XYZ file of C-alpha atoms in Angstrom:
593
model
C 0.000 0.000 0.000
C 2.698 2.235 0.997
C 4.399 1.650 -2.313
C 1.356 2.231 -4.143
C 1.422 5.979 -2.636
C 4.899 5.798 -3.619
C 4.028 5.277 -7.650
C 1.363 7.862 -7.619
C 3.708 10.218 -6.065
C 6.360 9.872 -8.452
C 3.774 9.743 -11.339
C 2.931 12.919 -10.254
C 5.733 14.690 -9.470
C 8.532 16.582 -11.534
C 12.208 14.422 -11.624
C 14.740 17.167 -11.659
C 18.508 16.355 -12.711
C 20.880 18.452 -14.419
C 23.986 17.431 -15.969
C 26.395 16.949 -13.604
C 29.798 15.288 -13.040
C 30.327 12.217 -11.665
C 31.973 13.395 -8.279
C 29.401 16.231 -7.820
C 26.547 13.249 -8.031
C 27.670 12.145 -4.926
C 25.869 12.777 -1.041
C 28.031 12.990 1.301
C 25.444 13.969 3.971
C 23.658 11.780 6.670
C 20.104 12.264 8.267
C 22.007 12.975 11.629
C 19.730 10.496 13.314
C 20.798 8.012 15.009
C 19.889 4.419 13.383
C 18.539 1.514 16.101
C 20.867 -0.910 14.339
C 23.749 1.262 13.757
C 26.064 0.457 16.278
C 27.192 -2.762 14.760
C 28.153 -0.425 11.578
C 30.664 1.638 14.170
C 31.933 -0.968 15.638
C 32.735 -3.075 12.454
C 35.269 -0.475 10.769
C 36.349 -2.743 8.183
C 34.564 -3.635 5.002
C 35.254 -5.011 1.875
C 33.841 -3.141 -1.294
C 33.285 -5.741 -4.658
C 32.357 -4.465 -8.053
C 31.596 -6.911 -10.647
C 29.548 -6.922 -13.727
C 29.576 -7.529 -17.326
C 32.341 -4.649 -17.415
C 34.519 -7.300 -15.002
C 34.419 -9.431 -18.519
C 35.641 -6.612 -20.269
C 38.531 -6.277 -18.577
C 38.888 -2.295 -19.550
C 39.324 -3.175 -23.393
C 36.870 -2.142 -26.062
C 37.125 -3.039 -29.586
C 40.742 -3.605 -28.972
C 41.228 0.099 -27.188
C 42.403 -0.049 -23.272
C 40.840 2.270 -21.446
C 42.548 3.112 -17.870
C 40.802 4.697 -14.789
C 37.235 3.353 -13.360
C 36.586 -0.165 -15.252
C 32.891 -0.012 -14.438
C 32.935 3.227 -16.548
C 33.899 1.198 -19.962
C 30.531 1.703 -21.408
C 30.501 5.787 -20.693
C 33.890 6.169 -21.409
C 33.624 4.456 -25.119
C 30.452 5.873 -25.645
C 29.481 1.769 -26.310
C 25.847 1.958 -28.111
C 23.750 0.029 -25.199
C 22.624 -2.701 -28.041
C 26.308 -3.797 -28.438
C 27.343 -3.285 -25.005
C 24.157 -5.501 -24.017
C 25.612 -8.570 -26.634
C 28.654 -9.057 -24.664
C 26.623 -10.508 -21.746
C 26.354 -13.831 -24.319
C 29.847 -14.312 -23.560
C 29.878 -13.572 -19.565
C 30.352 -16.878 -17.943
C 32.097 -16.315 -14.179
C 32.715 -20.237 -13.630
C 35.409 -20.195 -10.845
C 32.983 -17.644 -8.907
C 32.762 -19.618 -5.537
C 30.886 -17.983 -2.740
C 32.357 -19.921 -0.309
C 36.222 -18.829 -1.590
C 35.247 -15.239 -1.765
C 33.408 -15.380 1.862
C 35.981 -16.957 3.144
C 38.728 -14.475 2.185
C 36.744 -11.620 3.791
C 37.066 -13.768 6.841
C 40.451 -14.517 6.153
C 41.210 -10.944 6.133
C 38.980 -9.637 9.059
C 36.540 -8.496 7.010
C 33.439 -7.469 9.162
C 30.855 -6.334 6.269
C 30.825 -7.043 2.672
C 28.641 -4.785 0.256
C 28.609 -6.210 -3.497
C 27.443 -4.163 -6.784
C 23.880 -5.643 -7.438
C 23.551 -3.306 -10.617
C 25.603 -0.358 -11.353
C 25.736 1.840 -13.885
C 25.446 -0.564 -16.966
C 22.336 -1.362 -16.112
C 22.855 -5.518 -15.687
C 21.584 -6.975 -12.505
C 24.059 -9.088 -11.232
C 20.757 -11.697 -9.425
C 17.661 -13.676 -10.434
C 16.036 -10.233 -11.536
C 12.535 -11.001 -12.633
C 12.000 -7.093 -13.717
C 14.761 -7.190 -16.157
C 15.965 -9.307 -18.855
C 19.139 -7.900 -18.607
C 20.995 -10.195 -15.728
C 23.412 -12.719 -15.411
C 20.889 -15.093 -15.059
C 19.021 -14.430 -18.293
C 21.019 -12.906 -20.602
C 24.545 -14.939 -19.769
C 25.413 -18.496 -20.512
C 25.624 -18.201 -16.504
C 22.249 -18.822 -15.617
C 22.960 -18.627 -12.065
C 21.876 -16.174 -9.479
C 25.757 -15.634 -7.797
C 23.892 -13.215 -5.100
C 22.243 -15.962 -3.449
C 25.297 -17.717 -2.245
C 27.161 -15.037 -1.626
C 24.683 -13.602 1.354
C 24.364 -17.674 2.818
C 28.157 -18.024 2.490
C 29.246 -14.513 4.311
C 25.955 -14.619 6.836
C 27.424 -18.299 7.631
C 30.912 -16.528 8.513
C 28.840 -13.795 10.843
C 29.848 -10.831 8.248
C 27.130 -8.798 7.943
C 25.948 -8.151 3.577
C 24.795 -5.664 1.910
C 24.223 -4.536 -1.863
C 25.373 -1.474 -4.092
C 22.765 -0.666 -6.332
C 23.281 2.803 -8.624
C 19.472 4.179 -8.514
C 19.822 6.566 -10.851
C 22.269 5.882 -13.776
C 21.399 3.312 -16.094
C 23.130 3.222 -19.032
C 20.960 0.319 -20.373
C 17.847 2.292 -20.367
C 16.286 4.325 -22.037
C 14.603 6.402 -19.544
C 17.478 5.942 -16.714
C 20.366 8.644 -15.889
C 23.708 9.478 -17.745
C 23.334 7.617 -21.168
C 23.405 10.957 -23.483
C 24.822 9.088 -26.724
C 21.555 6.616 -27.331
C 18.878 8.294 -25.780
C 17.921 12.167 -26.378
C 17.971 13.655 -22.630
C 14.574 15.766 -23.563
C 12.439 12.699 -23.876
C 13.502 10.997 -20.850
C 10.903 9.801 -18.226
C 13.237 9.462 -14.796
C 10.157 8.539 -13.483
C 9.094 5.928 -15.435
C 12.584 4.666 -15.279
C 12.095 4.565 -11.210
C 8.725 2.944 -11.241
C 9.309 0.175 -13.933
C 13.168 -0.619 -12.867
C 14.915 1.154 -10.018
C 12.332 0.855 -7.276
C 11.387 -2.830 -8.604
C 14.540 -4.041 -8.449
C 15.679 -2.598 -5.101
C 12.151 -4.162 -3.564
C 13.848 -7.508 -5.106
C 16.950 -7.096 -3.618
C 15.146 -6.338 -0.269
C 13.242 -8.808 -0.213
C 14.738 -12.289 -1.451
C 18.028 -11.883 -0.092
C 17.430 -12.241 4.037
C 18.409 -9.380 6.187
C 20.685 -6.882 4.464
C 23.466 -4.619 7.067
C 23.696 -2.250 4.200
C 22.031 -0.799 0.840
C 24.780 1.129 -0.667
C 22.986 3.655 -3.174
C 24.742 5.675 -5.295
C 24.239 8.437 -7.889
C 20.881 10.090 -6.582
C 19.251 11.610 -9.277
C 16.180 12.909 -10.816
C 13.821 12.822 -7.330
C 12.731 15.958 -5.627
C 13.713 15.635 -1.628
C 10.138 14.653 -1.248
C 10.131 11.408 -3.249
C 13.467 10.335 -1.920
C 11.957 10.267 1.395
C 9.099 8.693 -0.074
C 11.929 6.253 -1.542
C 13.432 5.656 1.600
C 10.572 5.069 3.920
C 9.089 2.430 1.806
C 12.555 0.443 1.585
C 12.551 0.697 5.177
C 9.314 -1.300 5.658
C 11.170 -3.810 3.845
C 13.970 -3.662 5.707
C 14.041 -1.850 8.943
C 16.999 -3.142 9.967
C 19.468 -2.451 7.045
C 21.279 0.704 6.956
C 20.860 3.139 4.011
C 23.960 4.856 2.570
C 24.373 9.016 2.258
C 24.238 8.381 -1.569
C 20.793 7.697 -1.254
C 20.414 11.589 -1.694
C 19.185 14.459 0.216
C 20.826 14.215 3.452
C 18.908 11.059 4.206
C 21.225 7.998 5.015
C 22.145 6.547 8.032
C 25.922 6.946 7.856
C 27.655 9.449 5.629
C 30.305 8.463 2.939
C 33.055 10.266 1.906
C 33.678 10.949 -1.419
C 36.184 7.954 -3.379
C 39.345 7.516 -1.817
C 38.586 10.490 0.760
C 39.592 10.486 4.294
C 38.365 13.713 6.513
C 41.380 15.649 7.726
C 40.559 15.779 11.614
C 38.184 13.358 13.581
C 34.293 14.083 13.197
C 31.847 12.471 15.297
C 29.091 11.511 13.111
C 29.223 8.033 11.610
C 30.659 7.940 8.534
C 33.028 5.479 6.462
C 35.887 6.178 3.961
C 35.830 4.214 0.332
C 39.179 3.308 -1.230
C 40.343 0.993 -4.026
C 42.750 -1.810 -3.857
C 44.478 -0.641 -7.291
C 43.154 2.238 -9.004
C 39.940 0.958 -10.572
C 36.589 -0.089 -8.661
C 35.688 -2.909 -11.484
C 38.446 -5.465 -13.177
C 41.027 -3.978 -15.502
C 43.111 -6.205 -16.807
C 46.343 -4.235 -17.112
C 45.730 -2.240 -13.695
C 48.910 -3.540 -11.312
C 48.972 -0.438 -8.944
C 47.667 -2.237 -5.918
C 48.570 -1.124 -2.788
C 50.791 -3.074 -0.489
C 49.684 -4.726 3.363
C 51.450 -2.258 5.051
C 49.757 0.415 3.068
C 46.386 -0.867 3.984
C 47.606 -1.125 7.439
C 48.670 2.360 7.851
C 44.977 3.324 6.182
C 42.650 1.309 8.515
C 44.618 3.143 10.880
C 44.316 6.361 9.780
C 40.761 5.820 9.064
C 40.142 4.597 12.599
C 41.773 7.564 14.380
C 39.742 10.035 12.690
C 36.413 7.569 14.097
C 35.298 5.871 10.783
C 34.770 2.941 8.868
C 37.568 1.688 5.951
C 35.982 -0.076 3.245
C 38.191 -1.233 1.102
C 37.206 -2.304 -2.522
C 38.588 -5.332 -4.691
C 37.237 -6.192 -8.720
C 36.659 -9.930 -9.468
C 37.269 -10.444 -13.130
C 35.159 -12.039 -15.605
C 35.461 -15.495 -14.312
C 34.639 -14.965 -10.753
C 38.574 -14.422 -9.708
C 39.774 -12.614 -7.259
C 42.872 -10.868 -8.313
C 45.621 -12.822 -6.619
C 47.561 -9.463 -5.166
C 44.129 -8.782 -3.669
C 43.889 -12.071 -2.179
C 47.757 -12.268 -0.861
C 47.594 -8.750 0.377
C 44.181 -9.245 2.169
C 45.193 -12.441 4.053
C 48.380 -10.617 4.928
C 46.468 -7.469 6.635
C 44.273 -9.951 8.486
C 47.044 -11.636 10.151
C 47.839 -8.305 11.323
C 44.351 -7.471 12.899
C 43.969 -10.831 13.964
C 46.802 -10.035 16.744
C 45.937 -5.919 17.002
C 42.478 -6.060 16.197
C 41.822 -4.624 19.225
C 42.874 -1.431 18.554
C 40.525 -1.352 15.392
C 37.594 -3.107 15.761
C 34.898 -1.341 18.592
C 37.280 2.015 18.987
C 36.427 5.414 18.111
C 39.305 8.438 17.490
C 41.865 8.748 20.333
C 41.861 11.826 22.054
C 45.463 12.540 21.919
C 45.718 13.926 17.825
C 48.229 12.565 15.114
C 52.139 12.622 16.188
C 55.185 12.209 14.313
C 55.321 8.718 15.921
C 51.933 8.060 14.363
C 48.015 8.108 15.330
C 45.666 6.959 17.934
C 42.378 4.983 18.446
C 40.630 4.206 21.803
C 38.368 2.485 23.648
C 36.875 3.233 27.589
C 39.847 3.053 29.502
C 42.525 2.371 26.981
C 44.258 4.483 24.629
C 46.271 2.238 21.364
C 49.510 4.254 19.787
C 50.070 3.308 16.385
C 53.819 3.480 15.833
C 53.754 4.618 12.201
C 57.296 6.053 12.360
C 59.407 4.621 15.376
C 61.333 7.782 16.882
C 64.884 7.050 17.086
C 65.366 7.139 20.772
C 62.546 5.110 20.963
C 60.120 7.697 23.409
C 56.685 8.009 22.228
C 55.544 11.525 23.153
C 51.813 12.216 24.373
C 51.672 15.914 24.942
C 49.232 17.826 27.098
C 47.677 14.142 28.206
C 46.019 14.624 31.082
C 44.774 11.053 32.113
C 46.171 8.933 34.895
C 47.806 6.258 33.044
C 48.516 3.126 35.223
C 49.952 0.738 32.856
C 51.556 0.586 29.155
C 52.426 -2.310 26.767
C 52.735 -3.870 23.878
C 49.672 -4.945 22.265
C 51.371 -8.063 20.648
C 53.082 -9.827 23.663
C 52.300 -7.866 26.033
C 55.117 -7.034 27.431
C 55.140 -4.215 29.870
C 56.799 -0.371 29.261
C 57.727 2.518 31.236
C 56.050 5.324 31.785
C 57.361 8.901 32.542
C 54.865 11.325 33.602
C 57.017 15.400 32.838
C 54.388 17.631 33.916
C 51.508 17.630 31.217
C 53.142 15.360 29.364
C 53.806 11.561 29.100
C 56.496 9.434 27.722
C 56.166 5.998 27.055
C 59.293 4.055 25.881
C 59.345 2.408 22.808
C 60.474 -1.605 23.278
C 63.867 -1.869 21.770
C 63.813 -4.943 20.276
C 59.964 -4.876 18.743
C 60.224 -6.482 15.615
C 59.459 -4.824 12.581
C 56.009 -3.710 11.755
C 54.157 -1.179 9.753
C 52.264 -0.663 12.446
C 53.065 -1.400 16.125
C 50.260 -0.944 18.591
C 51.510 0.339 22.350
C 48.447 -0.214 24.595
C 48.010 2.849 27.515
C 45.402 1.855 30.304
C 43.939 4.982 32.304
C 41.845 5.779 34.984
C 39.444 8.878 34.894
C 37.070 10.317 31.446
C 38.586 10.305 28.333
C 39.455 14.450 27.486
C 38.207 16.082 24.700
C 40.219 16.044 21.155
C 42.068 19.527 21.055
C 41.322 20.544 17.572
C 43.356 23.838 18.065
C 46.318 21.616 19.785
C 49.955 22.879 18.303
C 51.376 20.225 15.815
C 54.393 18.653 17.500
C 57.449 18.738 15.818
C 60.509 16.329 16.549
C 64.082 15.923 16.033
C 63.905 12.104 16.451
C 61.955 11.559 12.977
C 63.268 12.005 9.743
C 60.295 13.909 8.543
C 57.445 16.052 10.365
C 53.937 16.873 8.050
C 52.329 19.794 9.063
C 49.140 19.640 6.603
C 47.283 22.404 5.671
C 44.570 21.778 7.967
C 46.215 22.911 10.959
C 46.411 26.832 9.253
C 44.417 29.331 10.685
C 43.843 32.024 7.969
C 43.960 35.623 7.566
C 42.174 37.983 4.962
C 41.000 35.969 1.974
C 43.343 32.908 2.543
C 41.031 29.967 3.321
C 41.453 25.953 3.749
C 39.521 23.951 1.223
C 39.137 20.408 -0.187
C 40.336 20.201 -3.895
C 39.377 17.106 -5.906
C 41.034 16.030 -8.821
C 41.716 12.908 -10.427
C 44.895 10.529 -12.173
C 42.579 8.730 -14.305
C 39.122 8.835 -15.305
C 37.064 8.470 -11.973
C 40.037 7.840 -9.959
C 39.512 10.496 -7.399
C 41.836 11.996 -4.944
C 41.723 15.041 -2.406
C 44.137 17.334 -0.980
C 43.669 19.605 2.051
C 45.087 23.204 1.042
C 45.888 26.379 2.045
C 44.140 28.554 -0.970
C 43.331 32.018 -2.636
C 46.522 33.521 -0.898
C 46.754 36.626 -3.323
C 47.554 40.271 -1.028
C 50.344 40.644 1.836
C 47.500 40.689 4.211
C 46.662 36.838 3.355
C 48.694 34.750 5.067
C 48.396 31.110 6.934
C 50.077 30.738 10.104
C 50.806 26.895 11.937
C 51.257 26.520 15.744
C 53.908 24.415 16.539
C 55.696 22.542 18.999
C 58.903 21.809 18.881
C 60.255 19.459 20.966
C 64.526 19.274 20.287
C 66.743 21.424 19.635
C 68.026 21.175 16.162
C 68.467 22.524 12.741
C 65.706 22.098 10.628
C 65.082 22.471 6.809
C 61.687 23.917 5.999
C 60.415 22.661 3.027
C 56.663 23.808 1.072
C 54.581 21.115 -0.596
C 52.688 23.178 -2.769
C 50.851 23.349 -6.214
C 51.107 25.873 -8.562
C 49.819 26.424 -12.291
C 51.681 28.668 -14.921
C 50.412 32.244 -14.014
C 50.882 32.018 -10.300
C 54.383 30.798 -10.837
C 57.442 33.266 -10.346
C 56.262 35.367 -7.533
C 57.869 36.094 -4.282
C 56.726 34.380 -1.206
C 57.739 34.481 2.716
C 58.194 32.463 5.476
C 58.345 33.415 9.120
C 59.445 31.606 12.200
C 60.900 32.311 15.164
C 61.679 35.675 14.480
C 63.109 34.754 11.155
C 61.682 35.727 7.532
C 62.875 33.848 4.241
C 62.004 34.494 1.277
C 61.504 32.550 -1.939
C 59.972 32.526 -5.565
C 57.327 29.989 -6.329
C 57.823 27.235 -8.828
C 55.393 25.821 -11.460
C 53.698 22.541 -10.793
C 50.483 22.202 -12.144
C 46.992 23.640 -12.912
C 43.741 22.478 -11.162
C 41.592 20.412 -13.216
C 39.684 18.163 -11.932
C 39.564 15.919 -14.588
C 43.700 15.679 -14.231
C 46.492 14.602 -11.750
C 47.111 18.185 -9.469
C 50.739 17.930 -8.773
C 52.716 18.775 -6.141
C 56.121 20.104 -5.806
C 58.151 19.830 -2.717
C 60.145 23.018 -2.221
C 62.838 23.939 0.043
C 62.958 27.127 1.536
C 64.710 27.936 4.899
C 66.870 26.114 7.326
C 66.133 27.240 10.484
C 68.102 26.633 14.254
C 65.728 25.970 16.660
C 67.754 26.502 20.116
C 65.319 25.284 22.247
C 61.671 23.395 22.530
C 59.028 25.237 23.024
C 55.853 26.489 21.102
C 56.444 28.644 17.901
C 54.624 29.638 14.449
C 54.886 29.265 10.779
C 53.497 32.161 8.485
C 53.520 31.738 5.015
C 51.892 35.064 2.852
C 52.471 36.332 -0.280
C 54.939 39.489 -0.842
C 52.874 41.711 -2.558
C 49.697 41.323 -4.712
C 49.148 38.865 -7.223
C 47.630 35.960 -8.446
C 46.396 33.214 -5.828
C 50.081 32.446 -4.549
C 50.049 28.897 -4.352
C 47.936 25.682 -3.375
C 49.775 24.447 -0.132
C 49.104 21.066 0.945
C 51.433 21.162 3.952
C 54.954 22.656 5.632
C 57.762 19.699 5.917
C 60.103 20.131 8.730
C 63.038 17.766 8.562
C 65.483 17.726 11.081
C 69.384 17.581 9.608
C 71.386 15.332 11.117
């Protein structure tokens, strides 16, 4: 009945959608309220990501062309007619797809959700559709409905599944979003398309598959506000229990979701989860090798868990149902490393003591984990300003007890000297007393006793028309990335200026990480610290297109002598007016030894 109200909603309302770009399609706000079954969702923080389609059979390769960036984007990007990119499904046959393997593997690698592309953008449902002809199981020598086992084989290993399903884009259809080379854009029906295929097939998916954890929408498109509520609250009768996704559109899902391969700069407390790729496509391409090693995924979940979200890493079977091997060897690997510290992942929210150059923190009531990112060399892992009473420190692997040095605010705990290597070594600090408050204004400390410190543009606080903004941009198509600057720096009375504190005395080399396009290039810059001005001249990088890599050069400007710790400032500002000075991503202080 509900949906029924639904239909005659939709049939009578307008579907707005203009042309947009694929990262500006995206929601990356949440309803703010608070889910009943949500807290499974926080506690999880790991998830693995699978897209696979008929563009997994494809590989990337169209009529002999290799296409690099998104693989799941082979039909946009060769502007395939949808008759021809409909035919390959005759030769999709995934025949070493086993649920089991691929379940199993998630478990292997302490996996605690899986969410799995049901239909993207192509249009072909990936299930026993019975609204579509399009599907593996009726248009593919197949004939199988891979979905099935899938949710029975990862519900059997107590990992909670969930679907992708792209709402709006359908490339297949006539009526659905984004295909502009078949289908004239001023005789679409979006609402047609909704009522005879999206909202269908999502009522299938919610029905026949058991209890879902997740539906991971994407693309929201061509609803008013109105109707996507009207969307959402008849899914939910369906299932009440599943969480909805922030790309379900107008600020209403459960959890918010960052934007691809985005990571918020400083801890927020809403829940929210991060989206990254293994290589540097979401679906198969064959001749995509850039996949990231365990200790890079390491050093991510842990980054991803001190700011207080959710990593969900993505891998892209290939047209036979494999698993790319590096995937599978570099996912067992990073589950053998949670399986001994997955303590200080799984059930933990940000820690209260921000990023050091040591590394970052997560915590739970009671206990605070370090993760040694970068081992200091005299092996003493600073917590400044940490108020707590700590009563005990350790290793998390082992066990083995450390010291502790309370100096005044501070505390010290020392490093074990003969911890085997690790990209990531977990120091466990038990307390007594509340947890303080994150100290978003907190000075960034600087130390002699790493080879490099990042000071990233967050940490600015701005003057005049200098501001701190998210840029976008990409290496390949849909291969997003996002860098934290320092921007519109144009007058000598726009300036950024870092607190700092510095802990040794030393000499240090100051070095800019900066981009910079052709007309912004050659003019005269300054750095201040400590009483000290240098200038320089800015060097060409790059422009900002979004569409292309931004690039970033790593200038060195000063050497400074730092004659003892204590708190001091960094003020970069343009000389005189100009164009925007630079885009600065960070200041690098490295000690010189």
């Amino acid at each position: 009945m509900q949906y029924n109200r639904m239909v005659l909603a939709l049939l009578l309302g307008v579907g707005l959608c203009q042309a947009q770009a694929q990262d500006e399609m995206w929601d990356k706000t949440s309803s703010g309220k608070n889910h009943p079954n949500i807290q499974w969702f926080k506690d999880a923080k790991f998830g693995l990501f699978i897209h696979w389609g008929l563009y997994s059979q494809l590989g990337g390769v169209w009529n002999n062309k290799r296409y690099y960036g998104s693989g799941e984007w082979l039909m946009n990007q060769a502007k395939v007619p949808a008759a021809d990119y409909a035919a390959k499904a005759a030769q999709f046959n995934p025949v070493n797809f086993n649920a089991d393997e691929w379940a199993g593997l998630a478990k292997d690698a302490g996996i605690r959700y899986m969410v799995i592309t049901a239909k993207h953008h192509e249009g072909f449902a990936m299930y026993d559709s019975k609204v579509s002809n399009f599907s593996i199981v009726k248009a593919s020598p197949y004939r199988k409905d891979p979905m099935k086992a899938l949710a029975e084989a990862t519900r059997k290993r107590g990992i909670q599944f969930g679907f992708y399903y792209s709402q709006f884009l359908d490339w297949h259809e006539p009526d659905g979003g984004g295909n502009r080379w078949d289908f004239e854009e001023s005789k679409k029906d979006y609402l047609r398309y909704y009522r005879e295929k999206s909202i269908p097939q999502l009522k299938e998916l919610m029905t026949n598959y058991g209890p879902l954890g997740i539906v991971w929408f994407d693309m929201p498109g061509g609803l008013t506000r109105q109707q996507t509520q009207q969307l959402v609250d008849t899914l939910r009768q369906l299932q009440p229990g599943s969480l909805f996704s922030s790309r379900v559109g107008q600020g209403l899902g459960d959890y918010r979701d960052f934007g691809d391969s985005e990571v918020p700069p400083a801890p927020i407390e809403e829940v929210w989860e991060s989206i990254y790729t293994h290589n540097d496509s979401w679906g198969y391409i064959e001749h995509d090798m850039n996949f990231k090693s365990p200790a890079e995924i390491i050093r991510l979940l842990a980054n991803v868990a001190s700011k207080g979200g959710n990593l969900m890493l993505n891998v892209g079977p290939d047209g036979k149902g494999n698993i790319p091997s590096y995937s599978a060897k570099y996912l067992r690997e990073t589950g053998r490393w949670l399986a001994a510290n997955g303590e200080s992942i799984y059930g933990t929210t940000y820690g209260f003591v921000p990023g050091q150059p040591w590394g970052v923190t997560t915590a739970k009531p009671g206990k605070l984990f370090l993760h040694v990112l970068d081992r200091p060399r005299d092996g003493k892992l600073l917590l400044p300003d940490c108020s707590v009473t700590a009563t005990r420190a350790y290793a998390l692997v082992g066990k083995k007890p450390l010291v502790i040095d309370r100096r005044g605010a501070d505390l010290y705990v020392q490093f074990p000297a003969a911890e085997p290597a690790s990209p990531n070594t977990v120091i466990v600090l038990e307390y007594t007393g509340k947890a303080p408050a994150y100290n978003t204004k907190a000075p960034v400390t600087i130390s002699a006793q790493v080879n490099e410190n990042i000071v990233e543009a967050v940490h600015a606080t701005t003057a005049d028309s200098a501001a701190v903004k998210s840029l976008t941009y990409s290496h390949y198509f849909g291969d997003w990335k996002h860098a934290v600057c320092v921007t519109d720096m144009q007058g000598a009375n726009d300036s950024a200026t870092f607190h700092l504190r510095i802990t040794e005395p030393a000499d240090y080399k100051i070095v800019l990480e900066y981009a910079c396009p052709a007309e912004s290039a050659r003019q005269e810059g300054q750095l201040t610290i400590g009483g000290q001005s240098f200038l320089f001249r800015t060097l060409r990088s790059s422009e900002f297109d979004k569409s292309n890599p931004l690039l970033f050069i790593q200038h060195a400007v000063a050497i400074t002598t730092i004659g003892k710790p204590g708190l001091y400032s960094i003020t970069v500002k343009p000389r005189q007016q100009g164009k925007e000075l630079f885009k600065l991503k960070s200041i690098r202080l490295l000690p010189v030894h």
